[in-house]
Amino acid sequence: MSKPRIFITRSIFPEVIERLRGHFEVECNPSDEVMAPQELAAALRDKQGVYCTPTERMSAEIIAACPDLKAICNMAVGHNNIDLDAATRAGIMVTNTPDVLNETTADFAWALLLATARRVTESEHWLRAGKWDKWRIDTLLGVDVHGSTLGIIGMGRIGQAIARRSMGFDMQVIYHNRSRLSPELEAKANQARLVGKEELLRSADHVILTLPYTAESHHTIGAAELALMKPTATLVNIARGGIVDDAALIDALHAGRIAGAGIDVFENEPRFHPGFLGLSNVVLTPHLGSASAPTRKAMANCAADNLIAALTAGTPPNILNPQVQKKG
Ligand code: DGY
């Protein structure tokens, strides 16, 4: 019996490709360039499975052009690059890679929080520019993290991992989420307390965004929300571009309406608003939340596990649309 045919959209770890070859006829994008939609549709037309990353838009049009497709396996926990409704209507299983990246992404949120609050990258640029002539009482003063109030918007598994780390900093945690955590999970998340979004923005000294990008979460933080924050507050976005209105954030940072921001994800990335570059009170990183070597390998293997299970048994472990199982 011939093996199912799959397509891998970007360069991934060679050992993961080898694993997949054990189960499938594998075709790979020969370069690591993001494929144009027509190219992608052409590559997927005769495939049963696609192993994709957040850079591919698996749109309703592409899905409609690929009648043989049975599984779309994303190498990411976020899946706003995939039209889940269109895939579900077409009977295509969609999977993501939850859990394996929680701790690494939480570490990175903390890296951005600390770097923003204590002005780490700004200080380094200042030093490298030869501006350090002597110690002064007021050089590059930051804001404190320890003993402050941390506000987390989006209290899923990554949000909870961020909250747990705040115990060592003797912080209070408040959170805003669609639903309340169980008392056990709230206790583990440093006694986190559910509050409304407005209260969170007014009370938090540091706000971290970890919610998924959807039509509802578009511009969760815009000019009105930034105006509610304390002038000494910081904002960290490790979730997705589009959750923050970048132009409004740039205005707020420029005007000193908040103390600083740590931003890992951008509207229209990898392009980003040029206004960020003129600001010293922002730490900018290129979508690195999950980017440790062990975690990227775990994500790559998790996506492979999903694809193997989807096309061999029809029951992938991390299915996002369980109403679709075992097509064909
Ligand atoms: C995810 O898994 O959603 C990350 O943002 C990709 O690095």
CSV table of C-alpha atoms and ligand atoms in Angstrom, one decimal:
chain,number,residue,atom,x,y,z
A,1,MET,CA,0.0,0.0,0.0
A,2,SER,CA,1.4,3.4,-0.9
A,3,LYS,CA,2.2,5.8,1.9
A,4,PRO,CA,0.2,9.0,2.4
A,5,ARG,CA,1.8,12.1,0.9
A,6,ILE,CA,2.7,15.1,3.1
A,7,PHE,CA,4.3,18.5,2.5
A,8,ILE,CA,6.6,20.3,4.9
A,9,THR,CA,6.3,24.0,4.4
A,10,ARG,CA,9.6,25.3,5.9
A,11,SER,CA,13.0,24.0,6.9
A,12,ILE,CA,12.7,21.9,10.1
A,13,PHE,CA,15.1,19.6,11.9
A,14,PRO,CA,16.5,16.8,9.6
A,15,GLU,CA,15.8,14.1,12.2
A,16,VAL,CA,12.1,15.1,12.3
A,17,ILE,CA,11.9,14.9,8.5
A,18,GLU,CA,13.5,11.4,8.8
A,19,ARG,CA,10.9,10.3,11.3
A,20,LEU,CA,8.2,11.5,9.0
A,21,ARG,CA,9.8,9.6,6.0
A,22,GLY,CA,9.2,6.5,8.0
A,23,HIS,CA,5.5,7.0,7.6
A,24,PHE,CA,4.9,9.2,4.6
A,25,GLU,CA,6.0,10.2,1.1
A,26,VAL,CA,7.6,13.5,2.2
A,27,GLU,CA,8.0,16.5,0.0
A,28,CYS,CA,9.6,19.6,1.4
A,29,ASN,CA,9.7,23.3,0.4
A,30,PRO,CA,13.2,23.3,-1.1
A,31,SER,CA,14.0,26.6,0.4
A,32,ASP,CA,13.2,28.2,3.8
A,33,GLU,CA,11.2,31.0,2.1
A,34,VAL,CA,7.6,31.5,3.0
A,35,MET,CA,5.6,30.3,0.0
A,36,ALA,CA,3.2,32.4,-1.9
A,37,PRO,CA,-0.4,31.2,-1.5
A,38,GLN,CA,-0.6,29.9,-5.1
A,39,GLU,CA,2.7,28.0,-4.7
A,40,LEU,CA,1.5,26.5,-1.4
A,41,ALA,CA,-1.9,25.5,-2.9
A,42,ALA,CA,0.0,23.8,-5.9
A,43,ALA,CA,2.3,22.0,-3.5
A,44,LEU,CA,-0.6,20.7,-1.4
A,45,ARG,CA,-3.0,19.8,-4.2
A,46,ASP,CA,-2.1,16.0,-4.1
A,47,LYS,CA,-1.2,15.8,-0.4
A,48,GLN,CA,-3.0,14.2,2.5
A,49,GLY,CA,-1.1,16.1,5.2
A,50,VAL,CA,0.6,19.4,5.7
A,51,TYR,CA,3.2,20.2,8.3
A,52,CYS,CA,3.2,23.9,8.6
A,53,THR,CA,4.4,26.8,10.8
A,54,PRO,CA,2.9,30.1,11.8
A,55,THR,CA,4.3,31.8,8.6
A,56,GLU,CA,1.8,29.9,6.3
A,57,ARG,CA,-1.7,31.2,6.0
A,58,MET,CA,-3.9,28.1,5.6
A,59,SER,CA,-6.8,30.1,4.2
A,60,ALA,CA,-10.2,29.0,3.1
A,61,GLU,CA,-9.1,29.4,-0.5
A,62,ILE,CA,-6.1,27.1,0.0
A,63,ILE,CA,-8.2,24.6,1.9
A,64,ALA,CA,-10.8,24.6,-0.9
A,65,ALA,CA,-8.0,24.0,-3.5
A,66,CYS,CA,-6.7,20.9,-1.8
A,67,PRO,CA,-9.5,18.2,-1.8
A,68,ASP,CA,-7.2,15.4,-0.6
A,69,LEU,CA,-6.1,17.2,2.5
A,70,LYS,CA,-7.0,15.4,5.7
A,71,ALA,CA,-4.6,17.0,8.3
A,72,ILE,CA,-3.1,20.4,8.9
A,73,CYS,CA,-0.5,20.1,11.6
A,74,ASN,CA,0.9,23.4,12.9
A,75,MET,CA,4.3,23.6,14.6
A,76,ALA,CA,3.0,26.2,17.0
A,77,VAL,CA,0.5,26.5,19.8
A,78,GLY,CA,-1.0,29.6,18.2
A,79,HIS,CA,-3.1,28.8,15.2
A,80,ASN,CA,-4.5,32.0,13.9
A,81,ASN,CA,-2.7,31.3,10.6
A,82,ILE,CA,-5.3,28.5,9.9
A,83,ASP,CA,-8.9,29.0,9.0
A,84,LEU,CA,-10.2,26.5,11.5
A,85,ASP,CA,-13.8,26.8,10.5
A,86,ALA,CA,-13.0,26.3,6.8
A,87,ALA,CA,-10.9,23.2,7.7
A,88,THR,CA,-13.6,21.8,9.9
A,89,ARG,CA,-16.2,22.3,7.2
A,90,ALA,CA,-13.9,20.5,4.8
A,91,GLY,CA,-13.5,17.6,7.3
A,92,ILE,CA,-9.8,18.3,7.8
A,93,MET,CA,-8.1,17.7,11.2
A,94,VAL,CA,-6.2,20.6,12.6
A,95,THR,CA,-3.6,20.3,15.4
A,96,ASN,CA,-1.2,22.5,17.3
A,97,THR,CA,1.6,22.0,19.8
A,98,PRO,CA,0.4,23.0,23.2
A,99,ASP,CA,2.2,22.5,26.6
A,100,VAL,CA,5.7,21.7,25.3
A,101,LEU,CA,6.5,25.4,25.1
A,102,ASN,CA,4.7,26.7,28.2
A,103,GLU,CA,7.8,27.0,30.5
A,104,THR,CA,10.2,28.4,27.8
A,105,THR,CA,7.7,31.0,26.7
A,106,ALA,CA,7.0,32.0,30.4
A,107,ASP,CA,10.8,32.4,30.8
A,108,PHE,CA,10.9,34.7,27.9
A,109,ALA,CA,8.0,36.8,29.2
A,110,TRP,CA,10.1,37.3,32.3
A,111,ALA,CA,13.1,38.2,30.3
A,112,LEU,CA,11.2,40.9,28.6
A,113,LEU,CA,9.5,42.1,31.8
A,114,LEU,CA,12.9,42.4,33.6
A,115,ALA,CA,14.6,43.9,30.6
A,116,THR,CA,11.9,46.5,30.2
A,117,ALA,CA,11.5,47.4,33.8
A,118,ARG,CA,15.2,47.8,34.4
A,119,ARG,CA,16.0,49.3,31.0
A,120,VAL,CA,18.5,46.6,30.1
A,121,THR,CA,18.7,47.0,26.3
A,122,GLU,CA,18.5,50.8,26.5
A,123,SER,CA,21.4,50.7,29.0
A,124,GLU,CA,23.5,48.5,26.8
A,125,HIS,CA,22.9,50.8,23.8
A,126,TRP,CA,23.9,53.8,25.9
A,127,LEU,CA,27.1,52.1,27.1
A,128,ARG,CA,28.1,51.0,23.6
A,129,ALA,CA,27.5,54.5,22.4
A,130,GLY,CA,30.3,55.7,24.7
A,131,LYS,CA,27.9,57.7,26.9
A,132,TRP,CA,29.1,56.3,30.3
A,133,ASP,CA,31.6,58.8,31.7
A,134,LYS,CA,30.9,58.3,35.5
A,135,TRP,CA,28.6,56.7,38.0
A,136,ARG,CA,25.6,59.0,38.8
A,137,ILE,CA,22.8,58.7,41.3
A,138,ASP,CA,20.1,58.8,38.6
A,139,THR,CA,21.5,57.0,35.6
A,140,LEU,CA,18.9,55.0,33.7
A,141,LEU,CA,16.6,54.6,36.7
A,142,GLY,CA,14.0,51.8,36.2
A,143,VAL,CA,10.9,50.6,38.0
A,144,ASP,CA,10.8,47.7,40.5
A,145,VAL,CA,9.5,44.3,39.6
A,146,HIS,CA,9.7,42.7,43.1
A,147,GLY,CA,6.8,43.5,45.4
A,148,SER,CA,4.7,44.9,42.6
A,149,THR,CA,1.4,43.9,41.0
A,150,LEU,CA,1.5,41.7,37.9
A,151,GLY,CA,-1.5,41.7,35.6
A,152,ILE,CA,-1.9,38.9,33.2
A,153,ILE,CA,-4.4,39.1,30.4
A,154,GLY,CA,-5.1,35.6,29.1
A,155,MET,CA,-4.6,33.1,31.9
A,156,GLY,CA,-4.0,29.8,30.0
A,157,ARG,CA,-1.2,27.5,30.6
A,158,ILE,CA,1.5,30.0,29.6
A,159,GLY,CA,-0.1,32.7,31.7
A,160,GLN,CA,-0.2,30.4,34.7
A,161,ALA,CA,3.5,29.5,34.2
A,162,ILE,CA,4.3,33.2,34.2
A,163,ALA,CA,2.3,33.7,37.4
A,164,ARG,CA,4.1,30.8,39.2
A,165,ARG,CA,7.4,32.5,38.6
A,166,SER,CA,6.2,35.7,40.3
A,167,MET,CA,6.3,34.0,43.7
A,168,GLY,CA,10.0,34.5,43.8
A,169,PHE,CA,9.5,38.2,43.3
A,170,ASP,CA,7.0,38.5,46.1
A,171,MET,CA,4.3,39.9,43.7
A,172,GLN,CA,0.6,40.1,43.8
A,173,VAL,CA,-1.1,38.6,40.7
A,174,ILE,CA,-4.3,39.7,39.1
A,175,TYR,CA,-5.6,38.3,35.9
A,176,HIS,CA,-8.3,38.8,33.3
A,177,ASN,CA,-9.6,35.8,31.4
A,178,ARG,CA,-12.7,34.5,29.7
A,179,SER,CA,-13.3,32.1,32.6
A,180,ARG,CA,-12.1,31.8,36.2
A,181,LEU,CA,-9.4,29.3,37.0
A,182,SER,CA,-10.3,26.6,39.6
A,183,PRO,CA,-9.3,27.6,43.2
A,184,GLU,CA,-6.5,25.0,43.0
A,185,LEU,CA,-5.0,26.6,39.8
A,186,GLU,CA,-5.4,30.1,41.2
A,187,ALA,CA,-3.5,29.0,44.3
A,188,LYS,CA,-0.7,27.5,42.2
A,189,ALA,CA,-0.6,30.7,40.1
A,190,ASN,CA,0.6,32.7,43.2
A,191,GLN,CA,-2.9,33.2,44.5
A,192,ALA,CA,-4.0,34.9,41.3
A,193,ARG,CA,-7.2,36.9,41.5
A,194,LEU,CA,-9.6,37.4,38.6
A,195,VAL,CA,-10.5,41.0,37.9
A,196,GLY,CA,-12.1,43.0,35.1
A,197,LYS,CA,-9.9,44.3,32.3
A,198,GLU,CA,-10.3,47.9,33.4
A,199,GLU,CA,-9.4,47.1,37.0
A,200,LEU,CA,-6.4,45.1,35.8
A,201,LEU,CA,-5.1,47.9,33.6
A,202,ARG,CA,-5.6,50.5,36.4
A,203,SER,CA,-4.0,48.5,39.2
A,204,ALA,CA,-1.1,46.5,37.6
A,205,ASP,CA,2.4,47.7,37.7
A,206,HIS,CA,3.3,45.3,34.9
A,207,VAL,CA,0.9,43.9,32.3
A,208,ILE,CA,1.7,40.7,30.3
A,209,LEU,CA,-0.5,39.6,27.4
A,210,THR,CA,-0.7,35.9,26.7
A,211,LEU,CA,-4.1,35.5,25.1
A,212,PRO,CA,-4.7,33.9,21.6
A,213,TYR,CA,-5.3,36.2,18.6
A,214,THR,CA,-8.9,36.1,17.5
A,215,ALA,CA,-11.3,38.6,16.0
A,216,GLU,CA,-12.4,39.4,19.6
A,217,SER,CA,-8.9,39.9,20.9
A,218,HIS,CA,-7.9,42.2,18.0
A,219,HIS,CA,-6.6,45.4,19.6
A,220,THR,CA,-7.3,44.3,23.2
A,221,ILE,CA,-4.8,47.0,24.0
A,222,GLY,CA,-5.3,50.3,22.2
A,223,ALA,CA,-5.2,54.0,23.1
A,224,ALA,CA,-8.1,53.8,25.6
A,225,GLU,CA,-6.5,50.9,27.4
A,226,LEU,CA,-3.0,52.4,27.5
A,227,ALA,CA,-4.6,55.6,29.0
A,228,LEU,CA,-5.9,53.5,31.9
A,229,MET,CA,-2.4,52.2,32.8
A,230,LYS,CA,-0.1,53.7,35.4
A,231,PRO,CA,2.6,56.0,34.0
A,232,THR,CA,5.1,53.8,35.7
A,233,ALA,CA,3.7,50.6,34.3
A,234,THR,CA,5.2,48.3,31.7
A,235,LEU,CA,3.5,46.2,29.0
A,236,VAL,CA,4.8,42.9,27.6
A,237,ASN,CA,3.3,41.2,24.5
A,238,ILE,CA,4.5,37.6,23.9
A,239,ALA,CA,1.1,36.5,22.5
A,240,ARG,CA,0.4,37.6,18.9
A,241,GLY,CA,0.7,40.7,16.8
A,242,GLY,CA,-2.6,42.5,16.5
A,243,ILE,CA,-3.6,42.0,20.1
A,244,VAL,CA,-1.9,45.4,20.6
A,245,ASP,CA,-2.6,48.4,18.4
A,246,ASP,CA,1.0,49.1,17.6
A,247,ALA,CA,0.5,52.7,16.5
A,248,ALA,CA,-1.3,53.5,19.7
A,249,LEU,CA,1.5,51.9,21.8
A,250,ILE,CA,4.1,53.9,19.9
A,251,ASP,CA,2.2,57.1,20.7
A,252,ALA,CA,1.9,56.1,24.4
A,253,LEU,CA,5.6,55.2,24.7
A,254,HIS,CA,6.6,58.4,22.9
A,255,ALA,CA,4.4,60.5,25.2
A,256,GLY,CA,5.7,58.6,28.3
A,257,ARG,CA,2.1,57.6,29.1
A,258,ILE,CA,3.6,54.2,30.3
A,259,ALA,CA,7.2,53.6,31.3
A,260,GLY,CA,8.1,51.0,28.8
A,261,ALA,CA,7.1,47.9,26.7
A,262,GLY,CA,8.7,44.6,25.8
A,263,ILE,CA,7.3,43.4,22.5
A,264,ASP,CA,8.0,40.1,20.9
A,265,VAL,CA,5.2,40.0,18.3
A,266,PHE,CA,4.0,42.7,15.9
A,267,GLU,CA,1.2,43.6,13.6
A,268,ASN,CA,2.2,42.4,10.1
A,269,GLU,CA,5.5,40.8,11.3
A,270,PRO,CA,8.2,40.4,10.2
A,271,ARG,CA,7.5,43.9,9.0
A,272,PHE,CA,6.8,46.2,11.9
A,273,HIS,CA,5.9,49.8,12.5
A,274,PRO,CA,9.0,52.0,12.0
A,275,GLY,CA,7.9,54.2,14.9
A,276,PHE,CA,9.3,51.5,17.3
A,277,LEU,CA,12.8,52.1,16.2
A,278,GLY,CA,12.9,55.7,17.4
A,279,LEU,CA,12.0,54.8,20.9
A,280,SER,CA,14.4,54.0,23.7
A,281,ASN,CA,11.7,52.7,26.2
A,282,VAL,CA,10.8,49.6,24.3
A,283,VAL,CA,12.6,46.2,24.1
A,284,LEU,CA,12.1,44.6,20.7
A,285,THR,CA,12.6,40.9,19.9
A,286,PRO,CA,11.7,38.9,16.7
A,287,HIS,CA,9.0,36.5,17.9
A,288,LEU,CA,11.3,34.4,20.1
A,289,GLY,CA,8.9,33.3,22.9
A,290,SER,CA,9.4,29.6,22.4
A,291,ALA,CA,12.9,29.8,20.9
A,292,SER,CA,15.1,27.6,23.0
A,293,ALA,CA,16.7,24.7,21.2
A,294,PRO,CA,15.1,21.9,23.3
A,295,THR,CA,11.6,23.5,23.1
A,296,ARG,CA,11.8,24.1,19.3
A,297,LYS,CA,12.8,20.4,19.0
A,298,ALA,CA,9.9,19.4,21.3
A,299,MET,CA,7.5,21.5,19.2
A,300,ALA,CA,8.8,20.0,15.9
A,301,ASN,CA,8.4,16.4,17.3
A,302,CYS,CA,5.0,17.2,18.7
A,303,ALA,CA,3.8,18.4,15.3
A,304,ALA,CA,5.2,15.2,13.7
A,305,ASP,CA,3.4,13.0,16.4
A,306,ASN,CA,0.2,14.8,15.5
A,307,LEU,CA,0.6,14.3,11.8
A,308,ILE,CA,1.6,10.6,12.2
A,309,ALA,CA,-1.4,10.0,14.5
A,310,ALA,CA,-3.8,11.9,12.2
A,311,LEU,CA,-3.0,10.1,9.0
A,312,THR,CA,-2.4,6.6,10.5
A,313,ALA,CA,-5.1,6.4,13.2
A,314,GLY,CA,-7.2,9.5,12.6
A,315,THR,CA,-6.9,10.5,16.2
A,316,PRO,CA,-4.2,13.1,16.7
A,317,PRO,CA,-3.4,14.0,20.4
A,318,ASN,CA,-3.7,17.7,20.0
A,319,ILE,CA,-6.7,18.1,17.7
A,320,LEU,CA,-8.3,21.5,17.7
A,321,ASN,CA,-11.5,20.4,15.9
A,322,PRO,CA,-12.3,17.0,17.5
A,323,GLN,CA,-15.6,16.9,15.6
A,324,VAL,CA,-13.5,16.0,12.6
A,325,GLN,CA,-11.9,12.6,13.1
A,326,LYS,CA,-10.8,10.0,10.6
A,327,LYS,CA,-11.8,11.5,7.2
A,328,GLY,CA,-11.9,9.0,4.3
B,1,DGY,C1,3.5,29.6,19.0
B,1,DGY,O1,3.7,28.4,19.3
B,1,DGY,O2,2.4,30.0,18.8
B,1,DGY,C2,4.7,30.5,18.9
B,1,DGY,O3,4.3,31.8,18.8
B,1,DGY,C3,5.5,30.1,17.7
B,1,DGY,O4,6.7,30.4,18.0
